[in-house]
């Protein structure tokens, strides 16, 4: 029926109306007015609040759990143990028993009345000092070799050795993990879940509860951050589902901030001893690294070294994973990349200092080692150089400075991206209205807005004309939002669906316009004959010809409208107070490509956000584990520090957006800008002080220790 | 629930409820002074007690426990969920409301202590679908991503703009320094707050 004549390929940059322009996010008004309803905000009638008793040790065995007293407290409807005698717990914060009560206060108080006896077992909190890690918690090193390392180092004109790394941090989503579940009867359940993957929730509920997937209504219209930590239902959601099933009352389980920071996801630490071999002119010839890291009580901590410069011909790598008794790692914006960038770019910066070279010159000299992105980096380095005025400002490390010392640092990064599976329905109604439904979710990245832009652009309509419905399990499924694959997937399926719908509409109006459907186009609110603008019909009038049922265009991501593989360059300028050790980022520059940009405004916001998150991990963030008890010492926002508005300096973002970039296809942007900031800031600090502060977060204490050690 | 000083939790709550006496000073009081304080401030709790709150221009009657925070009263009892719970201990500002026109953390204000004060939440700022100028500026400058911190920032910005119609950069950094965002929207926030202040021509911001 639909003659696929309208070309589904993206229009040229010069021909776009909305695509690639600065468009304000559609859900902005709901968010600024408090109308947006998150999972945490759902208050169905007769709601119960679930709260947990949790393990306060890094490693312990359950001796006994007694919920009797809690069960008898006012308002408590359900109380039970989640573990049994003899069970071993491997990190602090993990749930051991639960209560559900009719108010939040009563649930909290009852959770505190649960009595648990533990046998405390030896645990490990050490992952920074490799030599101090007890053998039993050390994984077998994985090794890799290429070229002839021994020869490269024997012939090297310059050899540099250094040690670098960063601590375990958490996702710290401001909306904690959790859900509200409600059994409407024995067979039907509704669940609101704060999730990055709404389309898969029904299947998970089915496997947890025995309710059939077709009888699960799953909703997540908005969520307060995920960053890689919210891909599936968790043990606490399963517990709440069980209570909801037993009580037939809705149950809300949202982790309290302390548990959120202890058990709901973390990023592995990454440390390395690095040796670099180079020639006197700055050509990198060899790399040796022994790295280690901990993903807590589960997951992998591997690094990809040498990062970006993976064409260094002679390399020898080994990496050992360490078990620490702390909440297990989850995917955290660009898994392993920020740590790998920190180690690699720090070593390169130190090597440049040893050679007496500007690191920008050294990086430019070795760009061929970065492979297919070399030209991208070359172009971006020029832009960043201009924005930061690097060439004018950069000074070698030994420059004489006073108490407050200024420095500059840079880093490069890459990410794949691509697009996940995505399906949608685009409907055009006979009254001229248009809607799209898709089982995706908007993490704050602008997904909803992106989809609306694509449909509006395709149908020649204003943005407001398109209603976008996402965040429900009943809509055509889309993949989880992770790995910078969302925008590639959703924009592709939205385009295919809108083109399908447009072609069906063209077929309906062809006779009216006296031209074959293949010669029609939708622009500026009309359907018209190509090259005969006089022959047109208003979109609304065209829709009257649709008939009794709406047109439905089916969209399916088909791989042809997206791409993968981006490069970015970032530069930081810092001031370091050499007496107090306080580091201040004064200016930050980020240059990024991401193929076809759908919404320039939210794309820039993504980069700003990634940079700010990265600055936070460079200077402030660390999940601190008590070496004595294994308890997390800072499961709150006073001591688990996030950067505030005054901590980030002036940030400038430049998106690469020429026809060459635009014509590549859509590539996601969630991960890339969050990769380099730690390395760029660490390098700027080294440049300012003339001394390497080896570990992030670069706290005043670390700065003063490094200065003290160097006698500087 | 009694402690070595003979003070019960009820005494403590009564003291906090009166808004004038804090736990430490109760302990320091003599027995007579304590008795006098108790007579002046009748005990409430520990069960739910009826309270009246003036919220967004109307008086709302509800029954909450004396330990219930204003934030939980708003969210759990009145379904005013625009104010968010994030840290629940006065660090992040997601729960910011206006009390007598000043920004306050509702997570560390007891609901009973907010009686007799004028409370404005984020829900009150827009006039139906018509957003307030600061809210429009937030949308225009994309001062939100996931949006979970956003209502708190909107209210903190509103509080700032009511005292300083055209804040400069330093004033914005200070005025919004009590709020945290994880998604990293600070660049848009700065622009929004400064631009909403720029065309100050009287009238309600
Ligand atoms: S929730 Fe009140 S300040 Fe964080
Ligand atoms: S917008 Fe997500 S926490 Fe601020």
Short mmCIF file of N, CA and C and ligand atoms in Angstrom, two decimals, chain A residues 25 31 38 172-175 223-227 443-444 642, chain B residues 86 142-151 153 180-186 189, ligand 2:
data_model
loop_
_atom_site.label_atom_id
_atom_site.label_comp_id
_atom_site.label_asym_id
_atom_site.label_seq_id
_atom_site.Cartn_x
_atom_site.Cartn_y
_atom_site.Cartn_z
N UNK A 25 13.74 21.35 25.39
CA UNK A 25 13.18 20.01 25.62
C UNK A 25 11.69 20.08 25.93
N UNK A 31 8.78 19.53 34.13
CA UNK A 31 9.83 19.37 35.14
C UNK A 31 9.98 20.63 35.99
N UNK A 38 7.47 11.22 38.89
CA UNK A 38 8.48 10.17 38.88
C UNK A 38 7.92 8.95 39.63
N UNK A 172 25.04 7.58 42.27
CA UNK A 172 24.39 8.64 43.04
C UNK A 172 23.26 9.32 42.26
N UNK A 173 22.38 8.51 41.68
CA UNK A 173 21.20 9.07 41.01
C UNK A 173 20.40 9.83 42.06
N UNK A 174 19.90 11.01 41.69
CA UNK A 174 19.16 11.75 42.72
C UNK A 174 17.81 11.10 43.00
N UNK A 175 17.16 10.55 41.97
CA UNK A 175 16.02 9.68 42.31
C UNK A 175 16.60 8.31 42.60
N UNK A 223 12.45 9.58 34.82
CA UNK A 223 13.25 9.04 35.91
C UNK A 223 14.36 10.00 36.27
N UNK A 224 14.71 9.97 37.54
CA UNK A 224 15.68 10.93 38.06
C UNK A 224 17.10 10.41 38.00
N UNK A 225 17.58 10.12 36.80
CA UNK A 225 18.96 9.69 36.63
C UNK A 225 19.10 8.18 36.68
N UNK A 226 20.07 7.69 35.91
CA UNK A 226 20.35 6.26 35.87
C UNK A 226 21.85 6.03 35.70
N UNK A 227 22.41 6.65 34.67
CA UNK A 227 23.86 6.64 34.42
C UNK A 227 24.43 5.23 34.27
N UNK A 443 15.97 9.61 30.16
CA UNK A 443 16.76 9.70 31.39
C UNK A 443 17.11 11.14 31.72
N UNK A 444 16.64 12.05 30.89
CA UNK A 444 17.07 13.44 31.05
C UNK A 444 17.99 13.80 29.90
N UNK A 642 29.32 15.93 45.79
CA UNK A 642 29.07 16.24 44.39
C UNK A 642 29.45 17.71 44.18
N UNK B 86 15.81 13.68 48.39
CA UNK B 86 17.05 13.14 47.85
C UNK B 86 18.01 12.76 48.98
N UNK B 142 17.65 25.31 29.13
CA UNK B 142 17.81 23.88 29.39
C UNK B 142 18.48 23.63 30.75
N UNK B 143 17.92 24.25 31.77
CA UNK B 143 18.47 24.10 33.12
C UNK B 143 17.92 22.85 33.80
N UNK B 144 17.63 21.84 33.00
CA UNK B 144 17.23 20.57 33.60
C UNK B 144 17.58 19.44 32.66
N UNK B 145 17.96 18.32 33.26
CA UNK B 145 18.09 17.10 32.46
C UNK B 145 17.08 16.10 33.02
N UNK B 146 17.52 15.25 33.97
CA UNK B 146 16.52 14.31 34.50
C UNK B 146 15.42 15.05 35.23
N UNK B 147 15.74 16.23 35.73
CA UNK B 147 14.71 17.07 36.33
C UNK B 147 14.43 16.81 37.79
N UNK B 148 15.16 15.89 38.40
CA UNK B 148 14.82 15.54 39.78
C UNK B 148 15.25 16.62 40.76
N UNK B 149 16.33 17.32 40.43
CA UNK B 149 16.78 18.42 41.29
C UNK B 149 16.07 19.72 40.93
N UNK B 150 15.41 19.72 39.77
CA UNK B 150 14.94 20.97 39.16
C UNK B 150 13.95 21.76 40.02
N UNK B 151 12.90 21.13 40.57
CA UNK B 151 11.97 21.93 41.39
C UNK B 151 12.69 22.66 42.53
N UNK B 153 15.78 23.72 42.54
CA UNK B 153 16.51 24.85 41.96
C UNK B 153 15.56 25.98 41.55
N UNK B 180 22.10 20.76 44.91
CA UNK B 180 22.98 19.90 44.13
C UNK B 180 22.25 19.28 42.95
N UNK B 181 22.99 19.12 41.84
CA UNK B 181 22.46 18.45 40.66
C UNK B 181 23.45 17.37 40.25
N UNK B 182 22.98 16.17 39.96
CA UNK B 182 23.88 15.10 39.55
C UNK B 182 24.09 15.09 38.04
N UNK B 183 23.08 15.49 37.29
CA UNK B 183 23.21 15.45 35.83
C UNK B 183 24.13 16.54 35.30
N UNK B 184 24.41 17.55 36.12
CA UNK B 184 25.32 18.60 35.68
C UNK B 184 24.64 19.67 34.86
N UNK B 185 23.60 20.29 35.42
CA UNK B 185 22.87 21.32 34.67
C UNK B 185 23.28 22.73 35.08
N UNK B 186 24.41 22.85 35.77
CA UNK B 186 24.77 24.15 36.36
C UNK B 186 24.97 25.26 35.34
N UNK B 189 21.63 26.46 34.49
CA UNK B 189 21.06 27.10 35.69
C UNK B 189 21.57 28.52 35.86
S1 LIG C 2 18.81 17.39 36.34
FE1 LIG C 2 19.20 15.41 37.07
S2 LIG C 2 19.90 15.82 39.05
FE2 LIG C 2 19.73 17.78 38.23
#
